[in-house]
XYZ file of C-alpha atoms in Angstrom:
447
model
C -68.521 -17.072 -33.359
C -71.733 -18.921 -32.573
C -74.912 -16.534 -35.113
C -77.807 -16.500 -32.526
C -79.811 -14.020 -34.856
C -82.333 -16.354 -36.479
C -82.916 -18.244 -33.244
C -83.452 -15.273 -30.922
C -86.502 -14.142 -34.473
C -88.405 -18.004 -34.179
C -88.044 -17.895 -30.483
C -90.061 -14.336 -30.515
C -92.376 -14.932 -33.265
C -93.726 -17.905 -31.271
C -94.047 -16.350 -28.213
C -97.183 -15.581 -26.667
C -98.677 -12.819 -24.147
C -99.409 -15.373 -21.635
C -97.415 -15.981 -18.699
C -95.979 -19.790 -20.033
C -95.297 -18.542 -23.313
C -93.512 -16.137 -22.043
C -91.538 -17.695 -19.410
C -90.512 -20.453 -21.955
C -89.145 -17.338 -24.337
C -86.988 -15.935 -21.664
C -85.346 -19.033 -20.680
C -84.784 -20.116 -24.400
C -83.256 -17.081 -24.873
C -80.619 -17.425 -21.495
C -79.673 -20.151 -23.155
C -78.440 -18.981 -25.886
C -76.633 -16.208 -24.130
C -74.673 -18.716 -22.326
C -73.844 -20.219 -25.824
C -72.202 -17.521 -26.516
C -70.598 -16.704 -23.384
C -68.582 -20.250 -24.190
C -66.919 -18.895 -27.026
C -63.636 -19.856 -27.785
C -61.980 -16.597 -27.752
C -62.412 -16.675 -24.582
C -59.854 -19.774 -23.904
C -56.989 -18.685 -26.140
C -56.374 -15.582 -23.434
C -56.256 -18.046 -20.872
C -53.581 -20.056 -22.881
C -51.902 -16.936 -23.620
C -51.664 -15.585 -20.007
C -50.155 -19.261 -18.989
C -47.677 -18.571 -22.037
C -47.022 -15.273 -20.629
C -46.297 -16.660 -17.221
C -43.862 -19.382 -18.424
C -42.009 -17.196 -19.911
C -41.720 -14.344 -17.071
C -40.775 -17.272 -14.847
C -37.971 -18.909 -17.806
C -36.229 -15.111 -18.082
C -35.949 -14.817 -13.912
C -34.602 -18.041 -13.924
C -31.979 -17.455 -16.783
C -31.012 -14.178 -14.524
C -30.502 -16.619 -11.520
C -28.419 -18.940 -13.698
C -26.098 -16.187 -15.072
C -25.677 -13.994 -11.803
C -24.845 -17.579 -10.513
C -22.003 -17.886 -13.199
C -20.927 -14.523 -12.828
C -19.972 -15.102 -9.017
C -18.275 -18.328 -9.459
C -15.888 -16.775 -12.321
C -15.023 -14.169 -9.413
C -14.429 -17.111 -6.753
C -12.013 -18.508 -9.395
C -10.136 -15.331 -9.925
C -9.800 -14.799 -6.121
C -9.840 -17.838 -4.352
C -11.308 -18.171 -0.831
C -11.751 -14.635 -0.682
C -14.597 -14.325 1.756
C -16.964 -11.761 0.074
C -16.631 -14.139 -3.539
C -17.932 -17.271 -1.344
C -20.664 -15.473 0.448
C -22.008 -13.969 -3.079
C -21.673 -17.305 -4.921
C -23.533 -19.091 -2.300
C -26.165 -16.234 -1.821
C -26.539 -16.897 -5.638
C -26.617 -20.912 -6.057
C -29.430 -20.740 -2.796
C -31.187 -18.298 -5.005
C -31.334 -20.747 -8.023
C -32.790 -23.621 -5.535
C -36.041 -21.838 -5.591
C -36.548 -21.805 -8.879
C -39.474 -23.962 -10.307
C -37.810 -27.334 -11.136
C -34.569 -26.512 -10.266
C -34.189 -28.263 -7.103
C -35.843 -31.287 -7.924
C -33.835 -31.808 -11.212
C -30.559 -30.882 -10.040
C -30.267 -31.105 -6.048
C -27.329 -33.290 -6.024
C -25.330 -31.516 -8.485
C -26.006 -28.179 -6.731
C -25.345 -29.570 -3.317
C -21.758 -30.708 -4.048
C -21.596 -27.218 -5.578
C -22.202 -25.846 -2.239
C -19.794 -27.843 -0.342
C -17.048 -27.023 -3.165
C -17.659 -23.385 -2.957
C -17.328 -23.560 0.967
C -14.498 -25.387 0.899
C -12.664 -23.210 -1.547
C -9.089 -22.024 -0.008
C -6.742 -18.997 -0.636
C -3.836 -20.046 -3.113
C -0.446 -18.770 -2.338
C -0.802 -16.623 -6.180
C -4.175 -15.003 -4.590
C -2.279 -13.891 -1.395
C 0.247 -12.310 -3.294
C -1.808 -10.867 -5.424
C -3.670 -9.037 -2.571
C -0.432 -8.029 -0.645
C 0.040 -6.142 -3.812
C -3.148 -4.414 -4.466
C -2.902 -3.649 -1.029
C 0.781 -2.055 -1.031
C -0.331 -0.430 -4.432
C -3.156 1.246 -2.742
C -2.618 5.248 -1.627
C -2.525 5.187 2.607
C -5.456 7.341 3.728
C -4.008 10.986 5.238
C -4.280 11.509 8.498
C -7.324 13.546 9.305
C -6.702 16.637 11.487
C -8.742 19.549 13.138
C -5.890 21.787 11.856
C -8.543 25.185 13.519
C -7.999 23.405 16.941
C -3.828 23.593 15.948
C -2.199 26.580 18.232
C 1.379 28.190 17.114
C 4.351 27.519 19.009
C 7.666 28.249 17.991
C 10.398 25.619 18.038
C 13.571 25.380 20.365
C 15.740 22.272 19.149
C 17.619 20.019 21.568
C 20.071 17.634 21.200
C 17.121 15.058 21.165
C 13.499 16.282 20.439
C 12.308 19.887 20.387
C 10.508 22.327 22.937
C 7.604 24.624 21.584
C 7.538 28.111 23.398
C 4.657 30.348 23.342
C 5.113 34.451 22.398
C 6.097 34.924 26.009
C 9.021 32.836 25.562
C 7.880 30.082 27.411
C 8.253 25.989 27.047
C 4.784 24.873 26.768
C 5.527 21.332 25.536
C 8.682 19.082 24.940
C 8.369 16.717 21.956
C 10.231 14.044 21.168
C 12.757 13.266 18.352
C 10.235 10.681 16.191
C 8.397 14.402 15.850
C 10.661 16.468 15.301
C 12.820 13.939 12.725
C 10.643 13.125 9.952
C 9.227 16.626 9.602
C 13.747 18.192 9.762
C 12.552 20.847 12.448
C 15.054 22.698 13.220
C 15.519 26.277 16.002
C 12.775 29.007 14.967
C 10.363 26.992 13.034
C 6.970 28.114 13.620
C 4.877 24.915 13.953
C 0.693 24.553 14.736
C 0.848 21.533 17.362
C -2.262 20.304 19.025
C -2.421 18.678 23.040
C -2.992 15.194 22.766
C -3.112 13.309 26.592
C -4.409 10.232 24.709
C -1.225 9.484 23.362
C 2.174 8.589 26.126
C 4.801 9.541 24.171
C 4.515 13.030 23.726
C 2.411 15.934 25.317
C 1.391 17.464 22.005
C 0.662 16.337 18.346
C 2.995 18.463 15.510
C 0.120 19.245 13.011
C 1.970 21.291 9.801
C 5.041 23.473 9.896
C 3.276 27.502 9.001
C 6.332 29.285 8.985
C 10.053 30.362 10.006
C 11.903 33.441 12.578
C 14.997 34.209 13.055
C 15.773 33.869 16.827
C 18.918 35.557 18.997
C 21.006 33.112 19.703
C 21.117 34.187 23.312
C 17.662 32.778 23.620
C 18.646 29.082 22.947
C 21.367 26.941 23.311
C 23.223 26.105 19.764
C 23.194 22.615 18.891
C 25.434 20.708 16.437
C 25.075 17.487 14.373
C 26.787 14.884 12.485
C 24.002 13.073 10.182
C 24.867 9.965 8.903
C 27.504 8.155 11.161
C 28.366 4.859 10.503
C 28.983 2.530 13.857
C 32.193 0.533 13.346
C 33.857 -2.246 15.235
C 32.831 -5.611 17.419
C 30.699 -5.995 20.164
C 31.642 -4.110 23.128
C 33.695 -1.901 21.095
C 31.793 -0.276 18.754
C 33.016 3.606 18.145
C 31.992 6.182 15.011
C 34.761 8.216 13.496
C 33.349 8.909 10.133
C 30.231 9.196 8.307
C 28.779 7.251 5.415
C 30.491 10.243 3.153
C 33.991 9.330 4.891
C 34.070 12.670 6.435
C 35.368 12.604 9.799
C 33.924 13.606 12.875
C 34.873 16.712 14.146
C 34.195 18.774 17.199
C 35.837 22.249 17.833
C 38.250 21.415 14.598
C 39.516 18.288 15.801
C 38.636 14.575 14.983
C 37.278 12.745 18.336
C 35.878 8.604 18.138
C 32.625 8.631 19.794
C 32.302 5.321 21.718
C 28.937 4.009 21.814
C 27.585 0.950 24.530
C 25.284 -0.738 22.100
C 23.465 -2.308 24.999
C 22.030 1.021 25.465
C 20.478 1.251 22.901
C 18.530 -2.144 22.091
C 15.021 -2.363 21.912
C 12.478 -4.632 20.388
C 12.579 -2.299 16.785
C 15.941 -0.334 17.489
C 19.252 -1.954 17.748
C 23.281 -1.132 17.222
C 25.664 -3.142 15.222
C 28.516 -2.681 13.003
C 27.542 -0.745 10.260
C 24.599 0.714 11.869
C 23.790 4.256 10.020
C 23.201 6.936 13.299
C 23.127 11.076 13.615
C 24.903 12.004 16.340
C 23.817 15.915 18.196
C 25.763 17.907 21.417
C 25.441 21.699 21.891
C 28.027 23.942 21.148
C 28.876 25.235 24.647
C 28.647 22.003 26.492
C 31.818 22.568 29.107
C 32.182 18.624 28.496
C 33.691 18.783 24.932
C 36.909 19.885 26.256
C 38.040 17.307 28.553
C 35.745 14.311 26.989
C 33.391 14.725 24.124
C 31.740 11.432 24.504
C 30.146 12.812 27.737
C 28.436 15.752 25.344
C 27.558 14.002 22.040
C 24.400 12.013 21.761
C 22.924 9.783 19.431
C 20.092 11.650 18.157
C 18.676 9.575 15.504
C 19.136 5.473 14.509
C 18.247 4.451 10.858
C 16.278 1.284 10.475
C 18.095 -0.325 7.828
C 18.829 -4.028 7.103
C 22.674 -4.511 7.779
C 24.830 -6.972 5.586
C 26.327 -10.209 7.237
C 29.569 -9.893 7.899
C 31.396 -12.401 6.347
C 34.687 -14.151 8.163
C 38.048 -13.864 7.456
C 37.801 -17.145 5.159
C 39.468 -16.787 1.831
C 37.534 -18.710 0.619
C 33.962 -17.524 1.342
C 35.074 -14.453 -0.070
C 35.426 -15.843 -3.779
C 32.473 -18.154 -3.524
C 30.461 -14.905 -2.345
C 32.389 -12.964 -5.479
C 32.325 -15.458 -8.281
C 29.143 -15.034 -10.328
C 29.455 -18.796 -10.941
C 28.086 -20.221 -7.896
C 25.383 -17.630 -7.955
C 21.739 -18.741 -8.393
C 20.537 -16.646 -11.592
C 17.200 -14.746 -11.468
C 14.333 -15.320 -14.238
C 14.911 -11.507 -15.602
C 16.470 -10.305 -18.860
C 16.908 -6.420 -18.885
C 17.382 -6.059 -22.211
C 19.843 -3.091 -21.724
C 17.502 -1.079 -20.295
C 19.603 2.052 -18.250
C 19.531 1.084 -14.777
C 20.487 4.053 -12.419
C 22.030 3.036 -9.035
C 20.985 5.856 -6.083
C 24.481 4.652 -3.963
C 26.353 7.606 -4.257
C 30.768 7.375 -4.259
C 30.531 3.655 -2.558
C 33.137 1.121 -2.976
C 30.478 -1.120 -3.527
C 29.325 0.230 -6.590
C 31.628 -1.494 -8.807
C 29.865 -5.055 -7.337
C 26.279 -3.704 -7.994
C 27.160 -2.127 -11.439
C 28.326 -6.354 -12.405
C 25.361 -7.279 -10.785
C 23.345 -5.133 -13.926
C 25.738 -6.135 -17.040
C 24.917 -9.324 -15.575
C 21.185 -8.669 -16.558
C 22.446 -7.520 -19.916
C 21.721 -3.803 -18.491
C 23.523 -0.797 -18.702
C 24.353 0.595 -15.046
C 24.610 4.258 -14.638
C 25.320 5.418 -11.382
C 23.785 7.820 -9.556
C 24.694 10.577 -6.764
C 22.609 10.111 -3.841
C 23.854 12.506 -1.465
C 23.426 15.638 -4.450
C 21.526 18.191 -2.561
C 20.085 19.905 -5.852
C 16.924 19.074 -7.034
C 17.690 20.303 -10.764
C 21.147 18.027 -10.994
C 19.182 15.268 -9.360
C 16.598 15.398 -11.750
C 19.397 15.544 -14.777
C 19.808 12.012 -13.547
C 16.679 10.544 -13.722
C 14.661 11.589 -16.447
C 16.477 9.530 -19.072
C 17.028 6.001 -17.357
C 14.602 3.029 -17.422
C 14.816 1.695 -14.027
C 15.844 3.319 -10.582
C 17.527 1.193 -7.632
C 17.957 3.225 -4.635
C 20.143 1.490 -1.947
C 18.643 3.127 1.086
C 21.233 2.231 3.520
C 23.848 4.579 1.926
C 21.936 7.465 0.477
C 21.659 10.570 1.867
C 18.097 10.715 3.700
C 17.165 14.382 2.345
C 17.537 12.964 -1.458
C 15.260 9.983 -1.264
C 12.470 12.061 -1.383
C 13.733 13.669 -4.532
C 14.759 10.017 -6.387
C 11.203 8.499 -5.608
C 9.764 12.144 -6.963
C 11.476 12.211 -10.404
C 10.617 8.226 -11.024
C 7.465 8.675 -10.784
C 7.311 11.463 -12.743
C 9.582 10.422 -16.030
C 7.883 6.883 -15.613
C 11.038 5.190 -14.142
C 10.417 1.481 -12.966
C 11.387 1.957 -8.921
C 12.433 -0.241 -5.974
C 14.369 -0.031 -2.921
C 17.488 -2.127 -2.138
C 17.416 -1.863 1.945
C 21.413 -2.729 2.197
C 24.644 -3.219 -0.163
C 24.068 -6.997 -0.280
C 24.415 -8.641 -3.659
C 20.877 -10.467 -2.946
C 18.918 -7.688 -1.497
C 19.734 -5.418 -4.358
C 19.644 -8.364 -7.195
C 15.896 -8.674 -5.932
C 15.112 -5.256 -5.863
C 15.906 -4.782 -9.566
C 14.031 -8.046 -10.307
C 11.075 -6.177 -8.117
C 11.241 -3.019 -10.619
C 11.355 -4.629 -13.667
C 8.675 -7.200 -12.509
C 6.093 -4.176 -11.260
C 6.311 -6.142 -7.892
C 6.376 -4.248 -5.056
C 9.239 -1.172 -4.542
C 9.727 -2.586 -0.667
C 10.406 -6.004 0.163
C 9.360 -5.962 4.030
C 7.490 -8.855 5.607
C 5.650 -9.861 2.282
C 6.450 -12.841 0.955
C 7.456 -12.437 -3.153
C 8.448 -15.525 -5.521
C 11.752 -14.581 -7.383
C 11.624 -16.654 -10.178
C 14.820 -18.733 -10.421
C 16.067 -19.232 -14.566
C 15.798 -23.187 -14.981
């Protein structure tokens, strides 16, 4: 630093008391103020606040770069997904206005752009989102349930009525109601009027409860679940069920015709091998003289029917013969495979199917009512295979239960068909999805 001392002592021993020698002291002395106001201290903070500045504006941009990296790694993992574009662009426009950026690298950054907007869905990404979609928990239904009032149910051959305490029919529901939730005569129910909705008067909100009712009060009603429809078209009939049981009515075993014409519709259709319940009351005068007049179908199963296949000899053995088969990329590694079919004759075919896989089939009962023997089953096998189009619709519940909880790979086989259960144990043993449906799933094919 500049040592004004000795100037600032000659400057005041020489001055005067008169006005000149005065005014010549004071602006001496200014001068050497502003000496020392020039001091170089003084231009190192300046240099140091630029530093400081460079710096600040280096680490924002290095943020910008990485954020910028970040997003485009997430593009890559899902391609074409819309919310990955929209963030990597949001990101790369955000690097543009960084100091030097654009100027340096405009062109590279621009075909950047266009690459990330141009980035399509890959047929791997679409799966991969149909099955973090069908692996996601469907939201519950939200209901009012204080707004619910109690009725008690009256079941019909098709649907239900709900009576008040008076004894009197308030609303009539239909059979997709009463179905999924098994209602059955003196089931006390909380329903709740919905006008918005053309199929039904009311909305069933939660079954609260269970009286025994005279059975003067109602009329009786009987059922056959599980029929199977049997014959060509314009001829199809039901004499048994999937259990082989006949039908019966009043001791004796009647065929139930059934005009298949009746009953098609854009999502419900008859054919041969079509899995129905049947319902008629018990004092219909009509049973006597013909029980077709009485009996109803209550109740079709969606399920995905086999192909019949023609009376050719030899598209039987091509269909039997494991040789002309196309063979699945899967090893099981004889893992126990348990096969929800119940006393089929086709179980023999789907147990081959398994050894094929070098696993060990065990079969398993799927019309056994008991939870505890049902459970016996499953806790010790590896895999599950429940063919839904022969097991009994009160045990499914109970399979898919017990899978889940002894950690059993599951999938559902939605007919008998060699193919539609060879890819539902390929499914299970791949984690791909338990239901097939409308998705679209690669079955790897062994080379």
């Amino acid at each position: 630093m500049f040592d004004y001392r000795n100037n600032l002592k000659r400057i005041l021993m020489k001055t005067d008391g008169d006005d000149k020698s005065l005014k010549n002291s004071l602006v001496a002395i200014k001068t050497i103020i502003n000496m020392v106001d020039e001091n170089p201290d003084s231009s190192k903070d300046n240099s140091n606040k630029v530093k400081s500045k460079k710096i600040a504006q280096q680490n924002h941009a290095n943020k910008e770069v990485r954020n910028l990296i970040l997003q485009l790694a997430n593009l890559i993992e899902n391609p074409g997904d819309k919310n990955a574009k929209n963030a990597s662009l949001s990101a790369l426009h955000k690097l543009t206005f960084e100091p030097g950026v654009g100027k340096n690298y405009g062109n590279a950054l621009g075909k950047l752009d266009q690459a990330i907007q141009k980035s399509t869905p890959t047929s791997e990404a679409v799966n991969k989102k149909i099955f973090e979609d069908a692996m996601k928990p469907k939201e519950k239904i939200k209901r009012d349930y204080r707004k619910g009032r109690r009725y008690t149910v009256i079941r019909l051959v098709s649907g239900a009525d709900l009576i008040n305490d008076n004894g009197d029919t308030v609303y009539t529901v239909k059979e997709s109601q009463v179905h999924p939730l098994n209602l059955k005569t003196g089931d006390i129910v909380e329903a709740l009027e919905d006008k918005t909705n053309p199929n039904y008067e009311a909305e069933i909100l939660r079954v609260v409860g269970f009286r025994k009712m005279r059975k003067r009060d109602y009329d009786e009603v009987e059922e056959f679940k599980y029929g199977v429809v049997q014959g060509d078209t314009g001829s199809f009939a039901i004499t048994r069920n999937i259990r082989g049981e006949k039908l019966k009515i009043r001791g004796k075993s009647v065929v139930i015709p059934v005009d298949s014409s009746y009953y098609q519709g854009e999502n419900i259709h008859i054919e041969d091998g079509s899995i129905v319940d049947l319902a008629w009351y018990s004092g219909d005068v009509r049973l006597k003289k013909n029980p077709a007049d009485a009996v109803q179908i209550r109740w079709i199963y969606q399920t995905e029917q086999p192909r019949r296949v023609q009376n050719t000899k030899k598209k039987k053995e091509k269909t039997n013969s494991e040789e002309g088969l196309t063979k699945l990329d899967m090893d099981l590694h004889y893992q126990r495979v348990g096969i929800a079919i119940g006393d089929n004759q086709n179980e023999a075919m789907l147990e081959s199917i398994v050894t094929r896989y070098n696993g060990i089939p065990i079969p398993i009962d799927a019309f056994e009512g008991k939870k505890k023997v049902m459970e016996k089953q499953i806790k010790d096998l590896d895999i599950v295979i429940l063919v839904t189009a022969f097991a009994a619709h009160d045990s499914t519940w109970n399979i898919r239960e017990f899978s889940s909880k002894y950690g059993a790979k599951f999938a559902v086989s939605s007919s008998k068909g060699y193919q539609s259960f060879e890819r539902a144990l390929y499914r299970a043993e791949n984690g791909l999805p338990a239901y097939e449906g409308n998705q679209t799933i690669e079955y790897k094919v062994q080379s």
